[in-house]
Every structure is written in C-alpha cells, then in structure tokens.
mmCIF file of C-alpha atoms and ligand atoms in Angstrom:
data_model
loop_
_atom_site.group_PDB
_atom_site.id
_atom_site.type_symbol
_atom_site.label_atom_id
_atom_site.label_comp_id
_atom_site.label_asym_id
_atom_site.label_seq_id
_atom_site.Cartn_x
_atom_site.Cartn_y
_atom_site.Cartn_z
ATOM 1 C CA MET A 1 -136.017 104.576 2.611
ATOM 2 C CA ARG A 2 -134.674 106.095 5.920
ATOM 3 C CA LEU A 3 -130.893 106.370 5.938
ATOM 4 C CA LEU A 4 -128.741 107.454 8.828
ATOM 5 C CA VAL A 5 -125.218 108.535 8.271
ATOM 6 C CA SER A 6 -123.112 108.274 11.484
ATOM 7 C CA ARG A 7 -120.486 110.974 10.714
ATOM 8 C CA ALA A 8 -119.912 113.994 8.571
ATOM 9 C CA GLN A 9 -118.815 113.162 5.010
ATOM 10 C CA THR A 10 -116.923 115.158 2.393
ATOM 11 C CA ALA A 11 -118.979 117.867 0.616
ATOM 12 C CA ARG A 12 -119.428 115.779 -2.575
ATOM 13 C CA VAL A 13 -120.614 112.586 -0.725
ATOM 14 C CA SER A 14 -122.807 114.529 1.644
ATOM 15 C CA ALA A 15 -124.541 116.296 -1.280
ATOM 16 C CA ILE A 16 -125.256 112.907 -2.930
ATOM 17 C CA LEU A 17 -126.504 111.274 0.229
ATOM 18 C CA ARG A 18 -128.816 114.306 0.905
ATOM 19 C CA ASP A 19 -130.106 114.581 -2.724
ATOM 20 C CA GLU A 20 -130.562 110.947 -3.539
ATOM 21 C CA PHE A 21 -131.489 109.372 -0.142
ATOM 22 C CA GLU A 22 -132.652 112.353 1.956
ATOM 23 C CA ALA A 23 -130.175 111.044 4.433
ATOM 24 C CA GLU A 24 -130.103 112.140 8.016
ATOM 25 C CA PHE A 25 -126.682 112.911 9.501
ATOM 26 C CA ARG A 26 -125.701 112.499 13.158
ATOM 27 C CA ASP A 27 -124.259 115.820 14.322
ATOM 28 C CA LYS A 28 -121.341 114.235 16.215
ATOM 29 C CA ASP A 29 -117.957 113.099 15.160
ATOM 30 C CA ALA A 30 -117.676 110.783 18.153
ATOM 31 C CA PRO A 31 -118.436 107.038 17.479
ATOM 32 C CA MET A 32 -122.008 105.829 18.025
ATOM 33 C CA THR A 33 -122.711 104.309 21.438
ATOM 34 C CA VAL A 34 -124.416 100.858 21.740
ATOM 35 C CA ALA A 35 -127.676 102.646 22.768
ATOM 36 C CA GLU A 36 -127.484 104.843 19.507
ATOM 37 C CA ALA A 37 -126.642 101.807 17.419
ATOM 38 C CA ARG A 38 -129.555 99.841 18.798
ATOM 39 C CA ALA A 39 -131.985 102.785 18.307
ATOM 40 C CA ALA A 40 -130.704 103.381 14.784
ATOM 41 C CA LEU A 41 -131.222 99.652 13.799
ATOM 42 C CA ALA A 42 -134.804 100.036 15.035
ATOM 43 C CA ASP A 43 -135.521 103.335 13.289
ATOM 44 C CA TYR A 44 -133.771 103.278 9.838
ATOM 45 C CA ASP A 45 -133.776 101.060 6.783
ATOM 46 C CA ALA A 46 -130.090 101.532 6.122
ATOM 47 C CA LEU A 47 -127.148 102.912 7.967
ATOM 48 C CA LEU A 48 -123.760 104.333 6.808
ATOM 49 C CA PRO A 49 -121.671 103.579 9.903
ATOM 50 C CA THR A 50 -117.872 103.719 10.324
ATOM 51 C CA LEU A 51 -114.870 102.887 12.460
ATOM 52 C CA GLY A 52 -115.624 102.631 16.193
ATOM 53 C CA ASP A 53 -119.464 102.730 15.907
ATOM 54 C CA ALA A 54 -120.656 100.265 18.500
ATOM 55 C CA PHE A 55 -122.388 97.549 16.285
ATOM 56 C CA GLY A 56 -121.268 94.697 18.552
ATOM 57 C CA ALA A 57 -123.640 91.911 19.495
ATOM 58 C CA ALA A 58 -125.460 94.104 22.053
ATOM 59 C CA ALA A 59 -126.630 96.514 19.354
ATOM 60 C CA PHE A 60 -128.704 93.815 17.630
ATOM 61 C CA THR A 61 -130.775 92.850 20.797
ATOM 62 C CA GLY A 62 -133.810 95.131 20.240
ATOM 63 C CA PRO A 63 -136.350 95.481 17.329
ATOM 64 C CA ILE A 64 -134.702 95.603 13.984
ATOM 65 C CA ARG A 65 -135.878 97.616 10.927
ATOM 66 C CA ALA A 66 -132.548 97.988 9.186
ATOM 67 C CA LYS A 67 -131.584 95.762 6.250
ATOM 68 C CA LEU A 68 -128.120 97.242 5.371
ATOM 69 C CA LEU A 69 -125.005 98.511 7.038
ATOM 70 C CA ALA A 70 -123.032 100.229 4.252
ATOM 71 C CA ASN A 71 -119.850 100.628 6.241
ATOM 72 C CA PHE A 72 -117.499 103.454 5.385
ATOM 73 C CA GLY A 73 -114.083 101.771 5.500
ATOM 74 C CA VAL A 74 -112.618 98.353 4.787
ATOM 75 C CA GLY A 75 -112.279 97.283 8.436
ATOM 76 C CA VAL A 76 -115.455 95.978 9.902
ATOM 77 C CA ASN A 77 -114.220 94.872 13.339
ATOM 78 C CA HIS A 78 -116.727 97.328 15.042
ATOM 79 C CA ILE A 79 -119.601 95.232 13.587
ATOM 80 C CA ASP A 80 -120.568 91.785 14.879
ATOM 81 C CA LEU A 81 -121.009 90.244 11.483
ATOM 82 C CA ALA A 82 -122.646 86.994 12.785
ATOM 83 C CA ALA A 83 -125.172 89.083 14.829
ATOM 84 C CA ALA A 84 -125.917 91.279 11.759
ATOM 85 C CA ARG A 85 -126.402 88.119 9.681
ATOM 86 C CA ALA A 86 -128.635 86.604 12.172
ATOM 87 C CA ALA A 87 -130.783 89.785 12.214
ATOM 88 C CA GLY A 88 -131.114 89.648 8.452
ATOM 89 C CA ILE A 89 -128.835 92.697 7.875
ATOM 90 C CA ALA A 90 -126.342 92.844 5.005
ATOM 91 C CA VAL A 91 -122.963 94.500 5.595
ATOM 92 C CA THR A 92 -120.875 96.076 2.868
ATOM 93 C CA ASN A 93 -117.497 97.888 3.053
ATOM 94 C CA THR A 94 -115.189 99.939 0.866
ATOM 95 C CA PRO A 95 -112.226 97.846 -0.198
ATOM 96 C CA GLY A 96 -109.657 98.964 -2.750
ATOM 97 C CA ALA A 97 -110.388 102.735 -2.333
ATOM 98 C CA VAL A 98 -108.270 102.718 0.888
ATOM 99 C CA THR A 99 -105.353 100.637 -0.333
ATOM 100 C CA ASP A 100 -102.806 103.133 -1.791
ATOM 101 C CA ALA A 101 -103.324 105.807 0.836
ATOM 102 C CA THR A 102 -102.909 103.249 3.671
ATOM 103 C CA ALA A 103 -99.826 101.783 2.011
ATOM 104 C CA ASP A 104 -98.427 105.361 1.776
ATOM 105 C CA ILE A 105 -98.949 105.837 5.495
ATOM 106 C CA ALA A 106 -97.229 102.466 6.228
ATOM 107 C CA MET A 107 -94.149 103.763 4.246
ATOM 108 C CA THR A 108 -94.412 107.143 5.989
ATOM 109 C CA LEU A 109 -94.315 105.463 9.357
ATOM 110 C CA LEU A 110 -91.532 103.048 8.300
ATOM 111 C CA LEU A 111 -89.326 105.909 7.137
ATOM 112 C CA MET A 112 -90.174 108.099 10.075
ATOM 113 C CA SER A 113 -89.479 105.321 12.625
ATOM 114 C CA ALA A 114 -86.256 104.332 10.825
ATOM 115 C CA ARG A 115 -84.918 107.837 10.481
ATOM 116 C CA ARG A 116 -86.147 109.157 13.831
ATOM 117 C CA ALA A 117 -88.158 111.861 12.069
ATOM 118 C CA SER A 118 -90.661 112.625 14.875
ATOM 119 C CA GLU A 119 -87.913 112.701 17.483
ATOM 120 C CA GLY A 120 -85.757 115.016 15.365
ATOM 121 C CA GLU A 121 -88.657 117.339 14.675
ATOM 122 C CA ARG A 122 -89.554 117.524 18.409
ATOM 123 C CA LEU A 123 -85.838 118.271 19.156
ATOM 124 C CA LEU A 124 -85.830 121.150 16.534
ATOM 125 C CA ARG A 125 -89.183 122.625 17.670
ATOM 126 C CA ALA A 126 -87.943 122.549 21.291
ATOM 127 C CA GLY A 127 -84.983 124.752 20.194
ATOM 128 C CA GLU A 128 -82.529 121.982 21.239
ATOM 129 C CA TRP A 129 -80.815 121.482 17.810
ATOM 130 C CA THR A 130 -77.276 122.361 18.112
ATOM 131 C CA GLY A 131 -76.365 121.921 14.371
ATOM 132 C CA TRP A 132 -75.304 119.053 12.049
ATOM 133 C CA ALA A 133 -72.722 116.542 13.343
ATOM 134 C CA PRO A 134 -71.434 113.315 11.875
ATOM 135 C CA THR A 135 -72.936 111.188 14.660
ATOM 136 C CA GLN A 136 -76.071 113.183 15.349
ATOM 137 C CA MET A 137 -79.325 111.174 15.565
ATOM 138 C CA LEU A 138 -78.261 108.128 13.581
ATOM 139 C CA GLY A 139 -81.174 106.151 12.523
ATOM 140 C CA ALA A 140 -81.679 102.866 10.467
ATOM 141 C CA HIS A 141 -80.912 102.731 6.847
ATOM 142 C CA VAL A 142 -83.986 101.584 4.783
ATOM 143 C CA THR A 143 -82.804 100.968 1.178
ATOM 144 C CA GLY A 144 -82.067 97.356 0.525
ATOM 145 C CA LYS A 145 -83.196 96.102 3.905
ATOM 146 C CA ARG A 146 -85.626 93.170 4.677
ATOM 147 C CA LEU A 147 -89.329 93.925 4.959
ATOM 148 C CA GLY A 148 -91.613 91.323 6.525
ATOM 149 C CA ILE A 149 -95.233 91.853 5.782
ATOM 150 C CA ILE A 150 -98.012 90.223 7.952
ATOM 151 C CA GLY A 151 -101.202 89.902 5.914
ATOM 152 C CA MET A 152 -100.412 90.032 2.147
ATOM 153 C CA GLY A 153 -103.811 91.313 0.976
ATOM 154 C CA ARG A 154 -104.460 94.574 -0.937
ATOM 155 C CA ILE A 155 -102.621 96.840 1.501
ATOM 156 C CA GLY A 156 -99.886 94.338 2.159
ATOM 157 C CA GLN A 157 -99.145 94.007 -1.546
ATOM 158 C CA ALA A 158 -99.223 97.785 -2.148
ATOM 159 C CA VAL A 159 -96.669 98.250 0.687
ATOM 160 C CA ALA A 160 -94.510 95.504 -0.764
ATOM 161 C CA ARG A 161 -94.578 97.027 -4.244
ATOM 162 C CA ARG A 162 -93.566 100.467 -2.863
ATOM 163 C CA ALA A 163 -90.812 98.954 -0.695
ATOM 164 C CA HIS A 164 -89.368 96.632 -3.233
ATOM 165 C CA TYR A 165 -89.620 98.689 -6.425
ATOM 166 C CA GLY A 166 -89.035 102.145 -4.717
ATOM 167 C CA PHE A 167 -86.513 101.198 -1.920
ATOM 168 C CA GLY A 168 -84.945 98.038 -3.256
ATOM 169 C CA MET A 169 -86.040 96.105 -0.113
ATOM 170 C CA GLU A 170 -86.184 92.350 0.089
ATOM 171 C CA ILE A 171 -89.764 91.202 0.785
ATOM 172 C CA ALA A 172 -91.020 88.126 2.732
ATOM 173 C CA TYR A 173 -94.511 87.652 4.221
ATOM 174 C CA THR A 174 -96.860 85.545 6.179
ATOM 175 C CA THR A 175 -100.516 85.350 5.361
ATOM 176 C CA ARG A 176 -103.507 83.051 5.303
ATOM 177 C CA SER A 177 -103.883 82.758 1.488
ATOM 178 C CA PRO A 178 -100.498 82.487 -0.221
ATOM 179 C CA GLN A 179 -100.038 84.778 -3.181
ATOM 180 C CA ASN A 180 -98.007 84.241 -6.368
ATOM 181 C CA LEU A 181 -95.882 87.386 -6.200
ATOM 182 C CA PRO A 182 -92.960 88.209 -8.578
ATOM 183 C CA PHE A 183 -91.155 90.042 -5.741
ATOM 184 C CA ALA A 184 -91.497 87.548 -2.851
ATOM 185 C CA PRO A 185 -90.825 83.901 -2.118
ATOM 186 C CA PRO A 186 -93.625 81.782 -0.656
ATOM 187 C CA PRO A 187 -94.855 82.790 2.794
ATOM 188 C CA LEU A 188 -92.875 82.046 5.946
ATOM 189 C CA PRO A 189 -94.257 80.986 9.297
ATOM 190 C CA LEU A 190 -94.808 84.053 11.519
ATOM 191 C CA HIS A 191 -91.841 83.573 13.944
ATOM 192 C CA ASP A 192 -89.471 82.838 11.059
ATOM 193 C CA LEU A 193 -90.574 86.071 9.403
ATOM 194 C CA LEU A 194 -90.086 88.035 12.633
ATOM 195 C CA ALA A 195 -86.556 86.629 13.055
ATOM 196 C CA TRP A 196 -85.603 87.528 9.480
ATOM 197 C CA ALA A 197 -86.948 91.046 9.030
ATOM 198 C CA ASP A 198 -85.445 94.442 9.615
ATOM 199 C CA PHE A 199 -88.945 96.024 9.369
ATOM 200 C CA VAL A 200 -92.298 94.399 9.988
ATOM 201 C CA VAL A 201 -95.532 95.826 8.604
ATOM 202 C CA LEU A 202 -98.931 94.629 9.970
ATOM 203 C CA ALA A 203 -101.663 94.662 7.346
ATOM 204 C CA VAL A 204 -104.194 91.947 8.561
ATOM 205 C CA PRO A 205 -107.775 92.556 9.441
ATOM 206 C CA ALA A 206 -108.742 92.639 13.164
ATOM 207 C CA THR A 207 -110.514 89.337 13.838
ATOM 208 C CA ALA A 208 -110.706 86.830 16.707
ATOM 209 C CA GLU A 209 -107.774 85.068 15.084
ATOM 210 C CA THR A 210 -105.557 88.127 14.725
ATOM 211 C CA ARG A 211 -106.283 89.650 18.128
ATOM 212 C CA ASN A 212 -102.942 90.229 19.961
ATOM 213 C CA MET A 213 -101.100 88.123 17.289
ATOM 214 C CA ILE A 214 -98.110 90.377 18.036
ATOM 215 C CA GLY A 215 -97.435 89.816 21.786
ATOM 216 C CA ALA A 216 -94.497 89.473 24.058
ATOM 217 C CA ALA A 217 -93.246 86.301 22.381
ATOM 218 C CA GLU A 218 -93.481 87.748 18.904
ATOM 219 C CA LEU A 219 -91.716 90.900 20.011
ATOM 220 C CA ALA A 220 -88.926 88.781 21.489
ATOM 221 C CA ALA A 221 -88.615 86.963 18.171
ATOM 222 C CA MET A 222 -87.928 90.212 16.324
ATOM 223 C CA ARG A 223 -84.326 91.374 15.705
ATOM 224 C CA PRO A 224 -83.174 93.832 18.242
ATOM 225 C CA HIS A 225 -82.827 96.626 15.611
ATOM 226 C CA ALA A 226 -86.139 95.786 13.813
ATOM 227 C CA HIS A 227 -89.044 98.270 13.623
ATOM 228 C CA LEU A 228 -92.709 97.326 13.833
ATOM 229 C CA ILE A 229 -95.194 99.302 11.796
ATOM 230 C CA ASN A 230 -98.922 98.887 12.441
ATOM 231 C CA VAL A 231 -101.449 100.217 9.937
ATOM 232 C CA ALA A 232 -103.925 97.455 10.551
ATOM 233 C CA ARG A 233 -105.902 97.762 13.803
ATOM 234 C CA GLY A 234 -104.745 98.320 17.395
ATOM 235 C CA ASP A 235 -106.019 95.016 18.714
ATOM 236 C CA VAL A 236 -103.638 93.060 16.513
ATOM 237 C CA VAL A 237 -100.891 94.149 18.870
ATOM 238 C CA ASP A 238 -100.679 93.558 22.594
ATOM 239 C CA GLU A 239 -100.137 97.257 23.431
ATOM 240 C CA ALA A 240 -98.748 96.586 26.969
ATOM 241 C CA ALA A 241 -96.239 94.166 25.588
ATOM 242 C CA LEU A 242 -95.205 96.635 22.858
ATOM 243 C CA ILE A 243 -94.678 99.326 25.417
ATOM 244 C CA ALA A 244 -92.621 97.015 27.595
ATOM 245 C CA ALA A 245 -90.495 96.045 24.488
ATOM 246 C CA LEU A 246 -89.986 99.744 23.502
ATOM 247 C CA GLU A 247 -89.145 100.797 27.082
ATOM 248 C CA ALA A 248 -86.597 98.012 27.365
ATOM 249 C CA GLY A 249 -85.054 98.852 23.913
ATOM 250 C CA GLN A 250 -85.821 95.263 22.881
ATOM 251 C CA ILE A 251 -86.709 96.334 19.361
ATOM 252 C CA GLY A 252 -85.412 99.260 17.260
ATOM 253 C CA GLY A 253 -88.685 101.188 17.268
ATOM 254 C CA ALA A 254 -92.317 101.241 16.190
ATOM 255 C CA GLY A 255 -94.574 103.277 13.915
ATOM 256 C CA LEU A 256 -98.324 103.187 14.801
ATOM 257 C CA ASP A 257 -101.350 104.556 13.038
ATOM 258 C CA VAL A 258 -103.871 102.551 15.104
ATOM 259 C CA TYR A 259 -104.365 101.824 18.858
ATOM 260 C CA ALA A 260 -106.197 99.309 20.997
ATOM 261 C CA LYS A 261 -108.575 101.888 22.529
ATOM 262 C CA GLU A 262 -108.759 104.713 20.090
ATOM 263 C CA PRO A 263 -108.668 107.684 20.678
ATOM 264 C CA LEU A 264 -106.855 106.736 23.871
ATOM 265 C CA VAL A 265 -103.198 106.489 23.384
ATOM 266 C CA PRO A 266 -101.395 105.317 26.543
ATOM 267 C CA GLU A 267 -99.243 107.938 28.310
ATOM 268 C CA ALA A 268 -96.426 105.395 28.465
ATOM 269 C CA LEU A 269 -96.386 105.199 24.669
ATOM 270 C CA ARG A 270 -96.616 109.036 24.235
ATOM 271 C CA CYS A 271 -93.624 109.443 26.514
ATOM 272 C CA LEU A 272 -91.318 107.195 24.394
ATOM 273 C CA ASN A 273 -89.026 108.594 21.751
ATOM 274 C CA ASN A 274 -88.568 105.304 19.870
ATOM 275 C CA VAL A 275 -92.196 105.246 18.659
ATOM 276 C CA THR A 276 -93.819 107.317 15.986
ATOM 277 C CA LEU A 277 -97.492 107.947 16.604
ATOM 278 C CA LEU A 278 -100.050 109.042 13.968
ATOM 279 C CA PRO A 279 -103.744 109.644 14.590
ATOM 280 C CA HIS A 280 -105.170 106.954 12.369
ATOM 281 C CA LEU A 281 -104.302 108.840 9.170
ATOM 282 C CA GLY A 282 -104.301 105.744 6.840
ATOM 283 C CA THR A 283 -107.070 107.017 4.451
ATOM 284 C CA ALA A 284 -107.116 110.652 5.439
ATOM 285 C CA THR A 285 -107.069 112.427 2.048
ATOM 286 C CA GLU A 286 -109.968 114.198 0.357
ATOM 287 C CA GLU A 287 -109.867 111.980 -2.699
ATOM 288 C CA VAL A 288 -109.836 108.762 -0.811
ATOM 289 C CA ARG A 289 -112.600 109.865 1.620
ATOM 290 C CA ASP A 290 -114.578 110.859 -1.439
ATOM 291 C CA ALA A 291 -113.896 107.450 -3.093
ATOM 292 C CA MET A 292 -114.804 105.552 0.092
ATOM 293 C CA GLY A 293 -118.053 107.585 0.394
ATOM 294 C CA MET A 294 -118.840 106.841 -3.248
ATOM 295 C CA MET A 295 -118.328 103.208 -2.707
ATOM 296 C CA ALA A 296 -120.778 103.265 0.191
ATOM 297 C CA VAL A 297 -123.216 105.204 -2.058
ATOM 298 C CA GLU A 298 -122.984 102.509 -4.744
ATOM 299 C CA ASN A 299 -123.856 99.914 -2.179
ATOM 300 C CA LEU A 300 -126.887 102.052 -0.935
ATOM 301 C CA ARG A 301 -128.058 102.487 -4.491
ATOM 302 C CA ALA A 302 -127.842 98.800 -5.233
ATOM 303 C CA PHE A 303 -129.724 98.069 -2.061
ATOM 304 C CA ARG A 304 -132.449 100.548 -2.970
ATOM 305 C CA HIS A 305 -132.937 99.053 -6.435
ATOM 306 C CA GLY A 306 -132.859 95.422 -5.138
ATOM 307 C CA LYS A 307 -129.672 94.686 -7.102
ATOM 308 C CA ALA A 308 -126.720 92.571 -5.959
ATOM 309 C CA LEU A 309 -124.558 94.529 -3.465
ATOM 310 C CA PRO A 310 -121.189 95.493 -5.023
ATOM 311 C CA ASN A 311 -119.057 95.058 -1.838
ATOM 312 C CA PRO A 312 -120.661 92.508 0.596
ATOM 313 C CA VAL A 313 -118.532 91.430 3.505
HETATM 314 P P1 NAP B 1 -107.392 92.339 2.635
HETATM 315 O O1 NAP B 1 -107.172 92.590 1.190
HETATM 316 O O2 NAP B 1 -108.513 91.449 3.059
HETATM 317 O O3 NAP B 1 -105.942 91.745 3.239
HETATM 318 C C1 NAP B 1 -105.873 91.226 4.490
HETATM 319 C C2 NAP B 1 -104.885 90.075 4.427
HETATM 320 O O4 NAP B 1 -104.611 89.518 5.735
HETATM 321 C C3 NAP B 1 -105.412 88.893 3.583
HETATM 322 O O5 NAP B 1 -104.383 88.459 2.771
HETATM 323 C C4 NAP B 1 -105.859 87.914 4.569
HETATM 324 O O6 NAP B 1 -105.840 86.573 4.131
HETATM 325 C C5 NAP B 1 -104.740 88.191 5.633
HETATM 326 N N1 NAP B 1 -105.126 87.492 6.952
HETATM 327 C C6 NAP B 1 -106.344 87.466 7.518
HETATM 328 N N2 NAP B 1 -106.315 86.797 8.687
HETATM 329 C C7 NAP B 1 -105.031 86.386 8.811
HETATM 330 C C8 NAP B 1 -104.275 85.708 9.839
HETATM 331 N N3 NAP B 1 -104.893 85.250 10.896
HETATM 332 N N4 NAP B 1 -102.946 85.558 9.682
HETATM 333 C C9 NAP B 1 -102.279 85.956 8.604
HETATM 334 N N5 NAP B 1 -102.941 86.678 7.564
HETATM 335 C C10 NAP B 1 -104.216 86.821 7.699
HETATM 336 O O7 NAP B 1 -107.580 93.755 3.453
HETATM 337 P P2 NAP B 1 -106.858 95.116 3.207
HETATM 338 O O8 NAP B 1 -107.760 95.956 2.324
HETATM 339 O O9 NAP B 1 -105.486 94.911 2.796
HETATM 340 O O10 NAP B 1 -107.045 95.804 4.624
HETATM 341 C C11 NAP B 1 -106.396 95.121 5.745
HETATM 342 C C12 NAP B 1 -106.819 95.837 7.140
HETATM 343 O O11 NAP B 1 -106.196 97.088 7.135
HETATM 344 C C13 NAP B 1 -108.287 96.103 7.122
HETATM 345 O O12 NAP B 1 -109.070 95.027 7.648
HETATM 346 C C14 NAP B 1 -108.306 97.327 8.129
HETATM 347 O O13 NAP B 1 -108.543 96.897 9.488
HETATM 348 C C15 NAP B 1 -106.950 97.883 8.020
HETATM 349 N N6 NAP B 1 -106.922 99.243 7.503
HETATM 350 C C16 NAP B 1 -106.383 100.281 8.205
HETATM 351 C C17 NAP B 1 -106.411 101.560 7.650
HETATM 352 C C18 NAP B 1 -105.901 102.732 8.410
HETATM 353 O O14 NAP B 1 -106.457 103.829 8.228
HETATM 354 N N7 NAP B 1 -104.843 102.543 9.132
HETATM 355 C C19 NAP B 1 -107.037 101.803 6.367
HETATM 356 C C20 NAP B 1 -107.506 100.705 5.673
HETATM 357 C C21 NAP B 1 -107.530 99.414 6.231
HETATM 358 P P3 NAP B 1 -107.200 86.015 3.505
HETATM 359 O O15 NAP B 1 -107.197 86.484 2.065
HETATM 360 O O16 NAP B 1 -107.057 84.488 3.623
HETATM 361 O O17 NAP B 1 -108.353 86.467 4.326
#
C-alpha cells in the first residue's frame, strides 16, 4: 500500500505512519495544489490530507489509483465529497478529537474580544500604558450574559457547557438537528437568535448551505454591543461585510480563528482594534494533534485490513 502524508505530523504519529505504512511525507507545510492532489490520487493507494489541500472537483479529473482520503481534521470542505464518491474513494475524518480544544479556543476568543485583551496587550507592548484608571479600556462583562450558538454539534455543545456551567451564561442556539439539552431551550430561527444574543459563536461546518450565512443582513440583526466569534470556517462569514460592520462600529467586536482565504488575512481586518485574530489555533496542542493523527491511523489500519472505516464522512 502506497501512502502519502500531505504535511508533517507529531513525532508519535510520524513514527507509526513510517513503521506501519512506510508512508511518504511531503516535505512542505503549504497546502497541496490541484496538480499535486491530482498526481497523488493517481500515484498512491491512500492519502492523509488536511485543511486547505486542493481536493476540489478538478483534482479528480485524471487517472485514479487512490481508494481512501483519511483526512486529518473534522472539517472536509477542502474535499469535493461528491467527486470523491464518484471516483470510488472513501473519505474519513477525525471528529471528537478536536472538540474540547476548539471549544477552548472559542472561549479564549470570546473572553479576549469581550475584555479587549489583544488591544490591551498591544498597548502595553507599545509602551503606551499609563497605569490603571477607573475608566481605562472598559470591555464587555461576560458572566451571566446571553450566548447564541450557531451549529449545536460537538463543538457547539462543548462551548455551551463551558459558557453555561463555567460562566453562568444563558444559552440559545440555532441548528439543523434540534438537540435535547438541559441548559438550552429549543432552537431559535437564526435572526431571532442574533437579535437576542450578547455573544454569537459559529460552530457549523463549511458547506454550500452555510457559505456566507453571516452576511450584512445578519450582522445588522445583531445587537450593537454583541461580539461574533468564528471557530468554524472562514467562508461561513462574508468577510467584507464583517469588516464593514466592524469599521462602522455596528457590532461590539469579533474574535476570529478562521478566514475566507487562509493564510491571507485582509489588511483592513488587521488594522482594526475591535477584532481579535488568531492563526487557526483551534486544535493546536500536541495531545490533540496526536489524537487526530491516531484517528487517521485507525482509519488507515481499517482500510488496509478491509474492515469498516471507523470515521466515514
Ligand atoms: P458537528 O458535530 O457535525 O456539528 C456541526 C453542527 O452544525 C451540527 O449540529 C449540524 O447539524 C449543524 N449544521 C450543519 N449545517 C447547518 C446549517 N446550515 N444551519 C445550522 N446548523 C447547521 O461538527 P463539529 O465537530 O462540531 O465541527 C464543526 C466545524 O468546526 C467543523 O466542520 C470544522 O469546519 C470546524 N472546526 C474548526 C476548528 C478550528 O481549528 N477552528 C477545529 C475543528 C473543527 P446536523 O447534525 O444536522 O448536520
């Protein structure tokens, strides 16, 4: 079995991939181009791709040898699932392993945005802090406030638990499949949720349906002091509309872990003080990247032994 791994992995996962699968590793950390993806599908039996690797429809137009894309990560919006299916290629992902770490980053962003933490740190590092004062850098209080969650799946629920049990927040949500949750009433329509919440967290997958689901109209529906937190995917938010809303002070602020054209983050966004920007850190801990890699390994093992794949998409 020929296996290509698209990016460097943790030491533990790399050792297993080398020992068990004699895997070949791409020597770049940049995403695979369409040409690379097409060539890999023709040359390898299985691939371990990840975020940003260009497995859109164009990648599946040449000869195909591959039978499995064991994706590293839960989001598979960089893979055209219909084209993969039509080419007879199974796709797996790594759900669950990413949940707590991503929920932690959502809370990090929520707190940083509310309490102006990035702005304060920039001020201090620039040597411009003149000392404590009763009205210095007043932010938004978090405890007891209203949190609206868009997409109440694994990550959405993990955020809700942290916010409700840890910060006494009231929880409401909108989602496709209603959940029976002890800490939240039944789902609200999107615009009702936006008009109710002090903080909004996005935790939906990037699909055709969720593309730009937060645009100018949705930002206008938010309360003027509310903060928007995105740990989902960049294309869920109309980035230009968000920049316009932040520039106009139409919402309280935003905390972003993901961007429409990563790693490009618009200059206009980087210039704004009312937005907290993280470089897609959702799952970036050694333990979590190990766990994600091991889930991909389990899918590869099952594939090699002709067993049912543990995490089919
Ligand atoms: P999940 O368990 O599948 O949850 C997603 C939730 O969104 C589900 O409840 C789903 O409903 C709902 N949903 C789907 N389409 C919707 C729509 N059009 N309107 C409203 N709700 C909709 O997935 P997860 O593990 O929580 O991950 C969510 C996403 O987070 C991933 O797809 C990934 O893109 C992103 N993520 C980001 C990071 C990061 O580093 N920032 C890390 C991990 C994941 P159904 O159950 O009906 O489908």
